[in-house]
Amino acid sequence: MVSSLISRASRKFLKPTLLSSSFSSSIFNPLIPSHPNPGQNISITSFKPTHIGIYDLHFCKNVGSLSNFQLVVHISTSPLRLGQDKENKNQSSISSCNVISGGGVSWIDLYLHRSVQPYARLARLDKPIGTWLLLWPCVWSITLAAPPGHLPDLKMLALFGCGALLLRGAGCTINDLIDRDIDTKVERTKLRPVASGILTPFQGLSFLGFQLLLGLGILLQLNNYSRVLGASSLLLVFSYPLMKRFTFWPQAFLGLTFNWGALLGWAAVKGNLDPSIVLPLYASGVCWTLVYDTIYAHQDKEDDLKVGVKSTALRFGDSTKEWLTGFGIASLSSLALSGFNAELGWPYYAFLGVASGHLGWQIWTVDLSSRSDCNRKFVSNKWYGAIIFGGILAGRLSL
């Protein structure tokens, strides 16, 4: 009885340890001699790893007498398990990189097969903000092109939604392939699939081809005018990642690229372009991009200085908020001009006032020395885009 109680107490205080190499250790009851007397019958069983890698502890004791009670612990690491660990090392790093970088566990970790996860991350499927920022100018333009008193073309909205998802993913893939050497030196980007070596450049290039093929399928659903206009945007898509090497204004090139949908959406509905409406809309999107992407670039300004790449965050420096205020005013003014030329109703201008408040809040409250606050303000731009869409929709339906 007493022996049984001591055995249970010993189990409670002995904790298993996970080790990277095989070893054995003996833990002795301090109340008895460290070596058994001759003739003691003590058997030692080996340890076997469980299927989850936690090692079973088999305790063996001589129950002949309390004074000779002894525990022997043997822990071993299975060679098979070591092989599996080595084989899964890269795959495990895929799941851990998001946690290390502060992103937490995303739906990619929970629902996608491990072989697919790096491709999903390469396309930034776990970070939909980029897709929203690419989609909103398209939605604005499609809604502006709707007849007065009518909803926008729902088929076009669906096509452009799929196209934004694919083109944004393709743009990220191009960016990561071109910048893979730079990304390894930047804290925020060093764990990206290509930079970290989880995917090879050839795998990334193959995935890019797959994305562009699907994007072509979307483009072929549009009229001929839109096909030519849409295909011409690829020049901007492929050249943008190079701009940070040559100019302090890569955010301006991103604006030209990300807001191409302001032209394409109208063309897809109308089959032509109305410069008095779409050009101010396009200009407003470019200025908006200069605001949110400069805020975003402040996250990497220290690393950019070390690596030698350029950005508007470095160009503007301590005058960033003054510059962004100017771009914000230009963006809102261009939106007002576009809405006036499109003959939108008064609700549009009410929404525009709300949007100006949101943009002003971003610019004047952002802490440019805080990466987390810069990212928070950057992500909030999906709501700015939604406010403008709501204004265009209300202005069109009010007629």
mmCIF file of C-alpha atoms in Angstrom:
data_model
loop_
_atom_site.group_PDB
_atom_site.id
_atom_site.type_symbol
_atom_site.label_atom_id
_atom_site.label_comp_id
_atom_site.label_asym_id
_atom_site.label_seq_id
_atom_site.Cartn_x
_atom_site.Cartn_y
_atom_site.Cartn_z
ATOM 1 C CA MET A 1 0.000 0.000 0.000
ATOM 2 C CA VAL A 2 2.689 2.476 1.023
ATOM 3 C CA SER A 3 4.817 1.428 -1.954
ATOM 4 C CA SER A 4 1.933 2.137 -4.281
ATOM 5 C CA LEU A 5 1.444 5.632 -2.845
ATOM 6 C CA ILE A 6 5.138 6.499 -3.283
ATOM 7 C CA SER A 7 5.056 5.212 -6.843
ATOM 8 C CA ARG A 8 2.151 7.514 -7.673
ATOM 9 C CA ALA A 9 3.855 10.497 -6.040
ATOM 10 C CA SER A 10 7.020 9.825 -8.046
ATOM 11 C CA ARG A 11 5.080 9.768 -11.285
ATOM 12 C CA LYS A 12 3.506 13.128 -10.428
ATOM 13 C CA PHE A 13 6.819 14.900 -10.028
ATOM 14 C CA LEU A 14 8.707 13.282 -12.896
ATOM 15 C CA LYS A 15 8.133 15.124 -16.184
ATOM 16 C CA PRO A 16 9.023 13.723 -19.614
ATOM 17 C CA THR A 17 11.577 15.654 -21.621
ATOM 18 C CA LEU A 18 11.771 15.827 -25.418
ATOM 19 C CA LEU A 19 15.361 15.441 -26.607
ATOM 20 C CA SER A 20 17.013 15.558 -29.961
ATOM 21 C CA SER A 21 19.320 12.578 -29.389
ATOM 22 C CA SER A 22 19.092 9.239 -27.669
ATOM 23 C CA PHE A 23 20.163 9.064 -24.091
ATOM 24 C CA SER A 24 19.181 7.322 -20.913
ATOM 25 C CA SER A 25 18.940 8.628 -17.412
ATOM 26 C CA SER A 26 18.277 7.057 -14.096
ATOM 27 C CA ILE A 27 16.344 8.835 -11.404
ATOM 28 C CA PHE A 28 16.653 7.343 -7.974
ATOM 29 C CA ASN A 29 14.604 7.670 -4.883
ATOM 30 C CA PRO A 30 16.769 9.715 -2.486
ATOM 31 C CA LEU A 31 15.659 7.572 0.434
ATOM 32 C CA ILE A 32 17.484 4.461 -0.770
ATOM 33 C CA PRO A 33 20.980 3.572 -2.011
ATOM 34 C CA SER A 34 21.752 4.496 -5.577
ATOM 35 C CA HIS A 35 22.666 0.901 -6.542
ATOM 36 C CA PRO A 36 20.427 -2.095 -5.998
ATOM 37 C CA ASN A 37 21.571 -4.967 -3.887
ATOM 38 C CA PRO A 38 22.701 -8.123 -5.616
ATOM 39 C CA GLY A 39 19.811 -10.339 -6.384
ATOM 40 C CA GLN A 40 17.296 -7.594 -6.911
ATOM 41 C CA ASN A 41 15.044 -8.253 -9.836
ATOM 42 C CA ILE A 42 14.763 -4.957 -11.717
ATOM 43 C CA SER A 43 13.602 -4.899 -15.297
ATOM 44 C CA ILE A 44 14.021 -1.909 -17.558
ATOM 45 C CA THR A 45 11.777 -1.383 -20.530
ATOM 46 C CA SER A 46 12.661 0.772 -23.470
ATOM 47 C CA PHE A 47 10.791 3.870 -24.455
ATOM 48 C CA LYS A 48 8.667 4.098 -27.538
ATOM 49 C CA PRO A 49 7.666 7.375 -29.156
ATOM 50 C CA THR A 50 3.975 7.919 -29.535
ATOM 51 C CA HIS A 51 2.456 9.090 -32.762
ATOM 52 C CA ILE A 52 2.490 12.703 -31.566
ATOM 53 C CA GLY A 53 6.115 12.684 -30.508
ATOM 54 C CA ILE A 54 5.577 12.546 -26.741
ATOM 55 C CA TYR A 55 7.606 9.844 -25.183
ATOM 56 C CA ASP A 56 6.065 7.219 -22.886
ATOM 57 C CA LEU A 57 7.793 6.733 -19.570
ATOM 58 C CA HIS A 58 7.906 3.155 -18.309
ATOM 59 C CA PHE A 59 8.676 2.975 -14.621
ATOM 60 C CA CYS A 60 10.028 -0.228 -13.186
ATOM 61 C CA LYS A 61 10.383 -0.834 -9.532
ATOM 62 C CA ASN A 62 11.235 -3.565 -7.162
ATOM 63 C CA VAL A 63 8.297 -3.888 -4.833
ATOM 64 C CA GLY A 64 10.012 -6.369 -2.554
ATOM 65 C CA SER A 65 10.548 -3.712 0.109
ATOM 66 C CA LEU A 66 10.046 0.012 0.608
ATOM 67 C CA SER A 67 13.677 0.619 1.503
ATOM 68 C CA ASN A 68 14.879 -0.786 -1.823
ATOM 69 C CA PHE A 69 12.353 1.132 -3.916
ATOM 70 C CA GLN A 70 14.009 2.451 -7.123
ATOM 71 C CA LEU A 71 12.796 4.135 -10.283
ATOM 72 C CA VAL A 72 14.608 3.796 -13.581
ATOM 73 C CA VAL A 73 13.787 6.086 -16.479
ATOM 74 C CA HIS A 74 14.906 5.428 -20.012
ATOM 75 C CA ILE A 75 14.169 7.882 -22.802
ATOM 76 C CA SER A 76 15.042 7.274 -26.426
ATOM 77 C CA THR A 77 14.462 9.084 -29.640
ATOM 78 C CA SER A 78 13.285 6.958 -32.516
ATOM 79 C CA PRO A 79 15.405 7.213 -35.694
ATOM 80 C CA LEU A 80 12.211 6.957 -37.666
ATOM 81 C CA ARG A 81 10.780 9.906 -35.817
ATOM 82 C CA LEU A 82 13.943 11.920 -36.438
ATOM 83 C CA GLY A 83 13.630 11.215 -40.127
ATOM 84 C CA GLN A 84 10.041 12.382 -40.145
ATOM 85 C CA ASP A 85 10.985 15.541 -38.262
ATOM 86 C CA LYS A 86 13.709 16.334 -40.772
ATOM 87 C CA GLU A 87 11.374 15.646 -43.666
ATOM 88 C CA ASN A 88 8.709 17.946 -42.209
ATOM 89 C CA LYS A 89 11.099 20.720 -41.148
ATOM 90 C CA ASN A 90 10.389 23.019 -44.070
ATOM 91 C CA GLN A 91 6.668 22.386 -43.895
ATOM 92 C CA SER A 92 6.613 23.187 -40.204
ATOM 93 C CA SER A 93 8.412 26.455 -40.857
ATOM 94 C CA ILE A 94 5.606 27.441 -43.204
ATOM 95 C CA SER A 95 3.116 27.325 -40.359
ATOM 96 C CA SER A 96 5.449 28.942 -37.857
ATOM 97 C CA CYS A 97 6.560 31.878 -40.009
ATOM 98 C CA ASN A 98 3.229 33.597 -39.688
ATOM 99 C CA VAL A 99 3.358 33.330 -35.907
ATOM 100 C CA ILE A 100 6.965 34.526 -35.737
ATOM 101 C CA SER A 101 6.171 37.553 -37.848
ATOM 102 C CA GLY A 102 3.328 38.430 -35.533
ATOM 103 C CA GLY A 103 0.545 37.413 -37.911
ATOM 104 C CA GLY A 104 -0.843 34.600 -35.780
ATOM 105 C CA VAL A 105 -2.337 31.447 -37.214
ATOM 106 C CA SER A 106 -4.367 32.196 -40.350
ATOM 107 C CA TRP A 107 -7.059 30.230 -42.139
ATOM 108 C CA ILE A 108 -4.330 28.967 -44.474
ATOM 109 C CA ASP A 109 -2.767 27.015 -41.585
ATOM 110 C CA LEU A 110 -6.111 25.638 -40.485
ATOM 111 C CA TYR A 111 -7.803 24.638 -43.738
ATOM 112 C CA LEU A 112 -5.271 24.190 -46.551
ATOM 113 C CA HIS A 113 -3.015 21.211 -47.156
ATOM 114 C CA ARG A 114 0.639 21.844 -46.313
ATOM 115 C CA SER A 115 1.729 21.452 -49.928
ATOM 116 C CA VAL A 116 -0.597 24.308 -50.942
ATOM 117 C CA GLN A 117 0.106 26.684 -48.048
ATOM 118 C CA PRO A 118 3.272 28.354 -49.448
ATOM 119 C CA TYR A 119 1.503 29.154 -52.730
ATOM 120 C CA ALA A 120 -1.439 30.662 -50.855
ATOM 121 C CA ARG A 121 0.996 32.833 -48.904
ATOM 122 C CA LEU A 122 2.840 33.796 -52.071
ATOM 123 C CA ALA A 123 -0.470 35.128 -53.421
ATOM 124 C CA ARG A 124 -1.147 36.821 -50.025
ATOM 125 C CA LEU A 125 -4.488 35.053 -49.717
ATOM 126 C CA ASP A 126 -4.221 35.461 -45.945
ATOM 127 C CA LYS A 127 -3.938 39.249 -46.362
ATOM 128 C CA PRO A 128 -6.971 40.354 -48.398
ATOM 129 C CA ILE A 129 -6.371 44.091 -47.944
ATOM 130 C CA GLY A 130 -4.376 44.234 -51.179
ATOM 131 C CA THR A 131 -7.257 42.687 -53.101
ATOM 132 C CA TRP A 132 -9.675 45.242 -51.632
ATOM 133 C CA LEU A 133 -7.413 48.145 -52.572
ATOM 134 C CA LEU A 134 -7.136 46.839 -56.122
ATOM 135 C CA LEU A 135 -10.862 46.120 -56.395
ATOM 136 C CA TRP A 136 -12.346 49.393 -55.114
ATOM 137 C CA PRO A 137 -11.368 51.584 -58.117
ATOM 138 C CA CYS A 138 -12.901 48.927 -60.398
ATOM 139 C CA VAL A 139 -16.126 48.937 -58.381
ATOM 140 C CA TRP A 140 -16.245 52.743 -58.360
ATOM 141 C CA SER A 141 -15.908 52.841 -62.137
ATOM 142 C CA ILE A 142 -18.473 50.097 -62.804
ATOM 143 C CA THR A 143 -20.980 51.839 -60.515
ATOM 144 C CA LEU A 144 -20.382 55.200 -62.200
ATOM 145 C CA ALA A 145 -21.089 53.545 -65.555
ATOM 146 C CA ALA A 146 -24.504 52.277 -64.398
ATOM 147 C CA PRO A 147 -27.564 54.036 -65.839
ATOM 148 C CA PRO A 148 -29.184 56.596 -63.516
ATOM 149 C CA GLY A 149 -31.468 54.963 -60.984
ATOM 150 C CA HIS A 150 -30.007 51.475 -61.587
ATOM 151 C CA LEU A 151 -27.719 49.155 -59.672
ATOM 152 C CA PRO A 152 -24.286 48.390 -61.146
ATOM 153 C CA ASP A 153 -23.831 45.325 -63.360
ATOM 154 C CA LEU A 154 -23.550 42.431 -60.895
ATOM 155 C CA LYS A 155 -21.861 40.146 -63.429
ATOM 156 C CA MET A 156 -19.152 42.735 -63.980
ATOM 157 C CA LEU A 157 -18.673 43.174 -60.242
ATOM 158 C CA ALA A 158 -18.193 39.406 -59.869
ATOM 159 C CA LEU A 159 -15.759 39.188 -62.798
ATOM 160 C CA PHE A 160 -13.698 42.108 -61.519
ATOM 161 C CA GLY A 161 -13.717 40.633 -58.013
ATOM 162 C CA CYS A 162 -12.174 37.413 -59.314
ATOM 163 C CA GLY A 163 -9.802 39.385 -61.527
ATOM 164 C CA ALA A 164 -8.626 41.546 -58.618
ATOM 165 C CA LEU A 165 -7.884 38.452 -56.544
ATOM 166 C CA LEU A 166 -5.880 36.849 -59.352
ATOM 167 C CA LEU A 167 -4.034 39.962 -60.508
ATOM 168 C CA ARG A 168 -3.111 40.978 -56.990
ATOM 169 C CA GLY A 169 -1.749 37.470 -56.382
ATOM 170 C CA ALA A 170 0.193 37.582 -59.646
ATOM 171 C CA GLY A 171 1.623 40.977 -58.733
ATOM 172 C CA CYS A 172 2.774 39.671 -55.350
ATOM 173 C CA THR A 173 4.391 36.667 -57.026
ATOM 174 C CA ILE A 174 6.260 38.905 -59.483
ATOM 175 C CA ASN A 175 7.328 41.175 -56.638
ATOM 176 C CA ASP A 176 8.632 38.272 -54.533
ATOM 177 C CA LEU A 177 10.544 36.730 -57.437
ATOM 178 C CA ILE A 178 12.266 39.997 -58.338
ATOM 179 C CA ASP A 179 12.877 41.066 -54.733
ATOM 180 C CA ARG A 180 13.864 37.706 -53.249
ATOM 181 C CA ASP A 181 17.410 38.879 -52.463
ATOM 182 C CA ILE A 182 16.162 42.108 -50.880
ATOM 183 C CA ASP A 183 13.386 40.391 -48.934
ATOM 184 C CA THR A 184 15.880 38.274 -47.002
ATOM 185 C CA LYS A 185 17.345 41.479 -45.500
ATOM 186 C CA VAL A 186 14.047 43.049 -44.438
ATOM 187 C CA GLU A 187 12.479 41.966 -41.157
ATOM 188 C CA ARG A 188 8.886 42.069 -42.417
ATOM 189 C CA THR A 189 9.564 40.111 -45.624
ATOM 190 C CA LYS A 190 12.342 37.640 -44.805
ATOM 191 C CA LEU A 191 9.912 34.778 -44.173
ATOM 192 C CA ARG A 192 8.093 35.062 -47.489
ATOM 193 C CA PRO A 193 7.986 31.713 -49.336
ATOM 194 C CA VAL A 194 10.548 32.485 -52.054
ATOM 195 C CA ALA A 195 12.886 34.556 -49.877
ATOM 196 C CA SER A 196 12.960 31.892 -47.149
ATOM 197 C CA GLY A 197 13.585 29.074 -49.637
ATOM 198 C CA ILE A 198 10.316 27.258 -49.010
ATOM 199 C CA LEU A 199 9.564 27.720 -52.729
ATOM 200 C CA THR A 200 12.160 27.800 -55.491
ATOM 201 C CA PRO A 201 12.112 30.567 -58.107
ATOM 202 C CA PHE A 202 11.014 27.978 -60.681
ATOM 203 C CA GLN A 203 8.044 26.994 -58.525
ATOM 204 C CA GLY A 204 7.147 30.654 -58.115
ATOM 205 C CA LEU A 205 7.422 31.233 -61.848
ATOM 206 C CA SER A 206 5.223 28.220 -62.577
ATOM 207 C CA PHE A 207 2.630 29.503 -60.132
ATOM 208 C CA LEU A 208 2.756 32.913 -61.800
ATOM 209 C CA GLY A 209 1.992 31.300 -65.154
ATOM 210 C CA PHE A 210 -1.002 29.540 -63.603
ATOM 211 C CA GLN A 211 -2.323 32.804 -62.133
ATOM 212 C CA LEU A 212 -1.912 34.700 -65.405
ATOM 213 C CA LEU A 213 -3.680 31.909 -67.300
ATOM 214 C CA LEU A 214 -6.684 32.184 -64.989
ATOM 215 C CA GLY A 215 -6.546 35.976 -65.311
ATOM 216 C CA LEU A 216 -6.650 35.636 -69.088
ATOM 217 C CA GLY A 217 -9.828 33.612 -68.731
ATOM 218 C CA ILE A 218 -11.398 36.548 -66.857
ATOM 219 C CA LEU A 219 -10.158 39.105 -69.387
ATOM 220 C CA LEU A 220 -11.644 37.151 -72.310
ATOM 221 C CA GLN A 221 -15.097 37.599 -70.785
ATOM 222 C CA LEU A 222 -14.880 41.339 -71.517
ATOM 223 C CA ASN A 223 -15.330 43.280 -74.770
ATOM 224 C CA ASN A 224 -12.444 43.715 -77.203
ATOM 225 C CA TYR A 225 -11.733 47.300 -76.122
ATOM 226 C CA SER A 226 -11.385 46.160 -72.522
ATOM 227 C CA ARG A 227 -9.188 43.199 -73.458
ATOM 228 C CA VAL A 228 -6.610 45.479 -75.044
ATOM 229 C CA LEU A 229 -6.843 47.984 -72.202
ATOM 230 C CA GLY A 230 -6.545 45.240 -69.564
ATOM 231 C CA ALA A 231 -3.583 43.536 -71.237
ATOM 232 C CA SER A 232 -1.725 46.843 -71.420
ATOM 233 C CA SER A 233 -1.686 47.025 -67.619
ATOM 234 C CA LEU A 234 0.763 44.109 -67.490
ATOM 235 C CA LEU A 235 3.591 46.478 -68.402
ATOM 236 C CA LEU A 236 2.961 48.344 -65.145
ATOM 237 C CA VAL A 237 2.507 45.122 -63.177
ATOM 238 C CA PHE A 238 5.908 43.769 -64.237
ATOM 239 C CA SER A 239 7.815 47.078 -63.963
ATOM 240 C CA TYR A 240 6.550 48.258 -60.581
ATOM 241 C CA PRO A 241 8.801 45.985 -58.424
ATOM 242 C CA LEU A 242 11.871 47.497 -60.097
ATOM 243 C CA MET A 243 10.963 51.110 -59.354
ATOM 244 C CA LYS A 244 12.217 51.111 -55.752
ATOM 245 C CA ARG A 245 15.725 50.561 -57.090
ATOM 246 C CA PHE A 246 15.694 53.707 -59.251
ATOM 247 C CA THR A 247 13.330 56.288 -57.786
ATOM 248 C CA PHE A 248 11.996 57.572 -54.485
ATOM 249 C CA TRP A 249 8.499 57.416 -56.009
ATOM 250 C CA PRO A 250 7.674 53.701 -56.330
ATOM 251 C CA GLN A 251 4.363 54.425 -54.570
ATOM 252 C CA ALA A 252 3.351 56.599 -57.536
ATOM 253 C CA PHE A 253 3.997 53.690 -59.907
ATOM 254 C CA LEU A 254 1.976 51.441 -57.623
ATOM 255 C CA GLY A 255 -0.835 53.975 -57.866
ATOM 256 C CA LEU A 256 -0.737 53.865 -61.657
ATOM 257 C CA THR A 257 -0.887 50.067 -61.482
ATOM 258 C CA PHE A 258 -3.429 49.520 -58.721
ATOM 259 C CA ASN A 259 -5.949 52.020 -60.097
ATOM 260 C CA TRP A 260 -6.010 50.790 -63.681
ATOM 261 C CA GLY A 261 -9.407 49.335 -62.863
ATOM 262 C CA ALA A 262 -10.806 52.889 -62.731
ATOM 263 C CA LEU A 263 -10.334 52.915 -66.505
ATOM 264 C CA LEU A 264 -11.088 49.268 -67.159
ATOM 265 C CA GLY A 265 -14.356 49.094 -65.208
ATOM 266 C CA TRP A 266 -15.968 51.869 -67.230
ATOM 267 C CA ALA A 267 -14.664 50.397 -70.493
ATOM 268 C CA ALA A 268 -16.039 46.941 -69.628
ATOM 269 C CA VAL A 269 -19.541 48.395 -69.249
ATOM 270 C CA LYS A 270 -19.550 51.113 -71.924
ATOM 271 C CA GLY A 271 -17.047 49.797 -74.485
ATOM 272 C CA ASN A 272 -15.183 53.138 -74.457
ATOM 273 C CA LEU A 273 -13.695 55.739 -72.119
ATOM 274 C CA ASP A 274 -15.172 59.064 -71.063
ATOM 275 C CA PRO A 275 -12.068 61.098 -70.128
ATOM 276 C CA SER A 276 -14.052 63.703 -68.182
ATOM 277 C CA ILE A 277 -15.192 61.017 -65.730
ATOM 278 C CA VAL A 278 -12.556 58.267 -65.691
ATOM 279 C CA LEU A 279 -9.406 60.408 -65.763
ATOM 280 C CA PRO A 280 -10.282 62.354 -62.566
ATOM 281 C CA LEU A 281 -11.336 59.028 -61.015
ATOM 282 C CA TYR A 282 -7.989 57.479 -61.991
ATOM 283 C CA ALA A 283 -6.053 60.497 -60.662
ATOM 284 C CA SER A 284 -7.947 60.331 -57.370
ATOM 285 C CA GLY A 285 -6.980 56.674 -56.995
ATOM 286 C CA VAL A 286 -3.305 57.404 -57.678
ATOM 287 C CA CYS A 287 -3.249 60.131 -55.011
ATOM 288 C CA TRP A 288 -5.084 57.846 -52.583
ATOM 289 C CA THR A 289 -2.474 55.140 -53.164
ATOM 290 C CA LEU A 290 0.301 57.642 -52.425
ATOM 291 C CA VAL A 291 -1.357 58.242 -49.051
ATOM 292 C CA TYR A 292 -1.890 54.654 -47.910
ATOM 293 C CA ASP A 293 1.257 53.150 -49.395
ATOM 294 C CA THR A 294 3.501 55.863 -47.965
ATOM 295 C CA ILE A 295 2.050 55.056 -44.537
ATOM 296 C CA TYR A 296 2.712 51.390 -45.279
ATOM 297 C CA ALA A 297 6.297 52.136 -46.387
ATOM 298 C CA HIS A 298 7.098 53.714 -43.029
ATOM 299 C CA GLN A 299 7.085 50.192 -41.575
ATOM 300 C CA ASP A 300 10.240 49.337 -43.520
ATOM 301 C CA LYS A 301 12.115 52.627 -43.612
ATOM 302 C CA GLU A 302 14.999 51.451 -41.400
ATOM 303 C CA ASP A 303 15.462 48.261 -43.403
ATOM 304 C CA ASP A 304 15.129 50.170 -46.690
ATOM 305 C CA LEU A 305 17.993 52.433 -45.661
ATOM 306 C CA LYS A 306 20.198 49.430 -44.894
ATOM 307 C CA VAL A 307 19.340 47.616 -48.110
ATOM 308 C CA GLY A 308 19.523 50.729 -50.291
ATOM 309 C CA VAL A 309 16.019 50.790 -51.769
ATOM 310 C CA LYS A 310 13.920 53.934 -52.094
ATOM 311 C CA SER A 311 10.404 54.972 -51.070
ATOM 312 C CA THR A 312 8.264 58.050 -50.541
ATOM 313 C CA ALA A 313 8.553 57.386 -46.795
ATOM 314 C CA LEU A 314 12.268 58.133 -47.075
ATOM 315 C CA ARG A 315 11.712 60.956 -49.557
ATOM 316 C CA PHE A 316 9.191 62.806 -47.376
ATOM 317 C CA GLY A 317 10.836 62.067 -44.028
ATOM 318 C CA ASP A 318 9.597 64.340 -41.253
ATOM 319 C CA SER A 319 7.337 66.169 -43.708
ATOM 320 C CA THR A 320 5.343 63.040 -44.498
ATOM 321 C CA LYS A 321 2.065 64.241 -42.997
ATOM 322 C CA GLU A 322 2.175 67.509 -44.926
ATOM 323 C CA TRP A 323 2.770 65.644 -48.181
ATOM 324 C CA LEU A 324 -0.007 63.172 -47.422
ATOM 325 C CA THR A 325 -2.409 65.996 -46.634
ATOM 326 C CA GLY A 326 -1.746 67.433 -50.084
ATOM 327 C CA PHE A 327 -2.331 64.090 -51.782
ATOM 328 C CA GLY A 328 -5.481 63.538 -49.735
ATOM 329 C CA ILE A 329 -6.919 66.898 -50.820
ATOM 330 C CA ALA A 330 -6.025 66.148 -54.455
ATOM 331 C CA SER A 331 -7.708 62.726 -54.220
ATOM 332 C CA LEU A 332 -10.942 64.085 -52.756
ATOM 333 C CA SER A 333 -11.022 66.997 -55.216
ATOM 334 C CA SER A 334 -10.622 64.602 -58.151
ATOM 335 C CA LEU A 335 -13.415 62.416 -56.787
ATOM 336 C CA ALA A 336 -15.672 65.453 -56.545
ATOM 337 C CA LEU A 337 -14.861 66.435 -60.144
ATOM 338 C CA SER A 338 -15.504 62.909 -61.421
ATOM 339 C CA GLY A 339 -18.853 62.749 -59.612
ATOM 340 C CA PHE A 340 -19.855 66.175 -60.897
ATOM 341 C CA ASN A 341 -19.074 65.202 -64.496
ATOM 342 C CA ALA A 342 -20.998 61.931 -64.004
ATOM 343 C CA GLU A 343 -23.961 63.986 -62.699
ATOM 344 C CA LEU A 344 -24.236 62.082 -59.422
ATOM 345 C CA GLY A 345 -26.899 63.115 -56.911
ATOM 346 C CA TRP A 346 -26.297 65.018 -53.665
ATOM 347 C CA PRO A 347 -25.856 61.884 -51.450
ATOM 348 C CA TYR A 348 -22.523 61.321 -53.169
ATOM 349 C CA TYR A 349 -21.104 64.537 -51.729
ATOM 350 C CA ALA A 350 -22.345 63.679 -48.249
ATOM 351 C CA PHE A 351 -20.448 60.405 -48.425
ATOM 352 C CA LEU A 352 -17.456 62.295 -49.765
ATOM 353 C CA GLY A 353 -17.479 64.401 -46.610
ATOM 354 C CA VAL A 354 -17.412 61.225 -44.476
ATOM 355 C CA ALA A 355 -14.542 59.865 -46.583
ATOM 356 C CA SER A 356 -12.561 63.085 -46.095
ATOM 357 C CA GLY A 357 -12.953 62.693 -42.338
ATOM 358 C CA HIS A 358 -11.676 59.123 -42.527
ATOM 359 C CA LEU A 359 -8.672 60.109 -44.628
ATOM 360 C CA GLY A 360 -7.867 63.027 -42.339
ATOM 361 C CA TRP A 361 -8.079 60.733 -39.316
ATOM 362 C CA GLN A 362 -5.559 58.357 -40.933
ATOM 363 C CA ILE A 363 -3.066 61.056 -41.807
ATOM 364 C CA TRP A 364 -3.073 63.062 -38.598
ATOM 365 C CA THR A 365 -3.327 60.255 -36.053
ATOM 366 C CA VAL A 366 -0.913 57.731 -37.544
ATOM 367 C CA ASP A 367 2.239 57.131 -35.526
ATOM 368 C CA LEU A 368 4.844 56.853 -38.272
ATOM 369 C CA SER A 369 7.380 55.385 -35.848
ATOM 370 C CA SER A 370 5.056 52.500 -34.932
ATOM 371 C CA ARG A 371 4.908 49.597 -37.347
ATOM 372 C CA SER A 372 1.702 48.282 -35.834
ATOM 373 C CA ASP A 373 -0.082 51.629 -36.097
ATOM 374 C CA CYS A 374 1.111 52.164 -39.672
ATOM 375 C CA ASN A 375 -0.262 48.764 -40.585
ATOM 376 C CA ARG A 376 -3.539 49.461 -38.773
ATOM 377 C CA LYS A 377 -4.075 52.737 -40.643
ATOM 378 C CA PHE A 378 -3.094 51.095 -43.930
ATOM 379 C CA VAL A 379 -5.642 48.297 -43.492
ATOM 380 C CA SER A 380 -8.377 50.805 -42.607
ATOM 381 C CA ASN A 381 -8.343 52.013 -46.222
ATOM 382 C CA LYS A 382 -10.684 49.201 -47.188
ATOM 383 C CA TRP A 383 -13.351 51.220 -45.357
ATOM 384 C CA TYR A 384 -12.397 54.395 -47.179
ATOM 385 C CA GLY A 385 -12.953 52.556 -50.454
ATOM 386 C CA ALA A 386 -16.289 51.254 -49.186
ATOM 387 C CA ILE A 387 -17.418 54.773 -48.229
ATOM 388 C CA ILE A 388 -16.659 56.082 -51.728
ATOM 389 C CA PHE A 389 -18.512 53.144 -53.268
ATOM 390 C CA GLY A 390 -21.511 53.799 -51.025
ATOM 391 C CA GLY A 391 -21.487 57.444 -52.104
ATOM 392 C CA ILE A 392 -21.353 56.637 -55.830
ATOM 393 C CA LEU A 393 -24.115 54.057 -55.440
ATOM 394 C CA ALA A 394 -26.345 56.425 -53.455
ATOM 395 C CA GLY A 395 -25.642 59.260 -55.877
ATOM 396 C CA ARG A 396 -26.530 57.103 -58.871
ATOM 397 C CA LEU A 397 -29.714 55.643 -57.356
ATOM 398 C CA SER A 398 -30.955 59.058 -56.235
ATOM 399 C CA LEU A 399 -31.369 60.239 -59.844
#
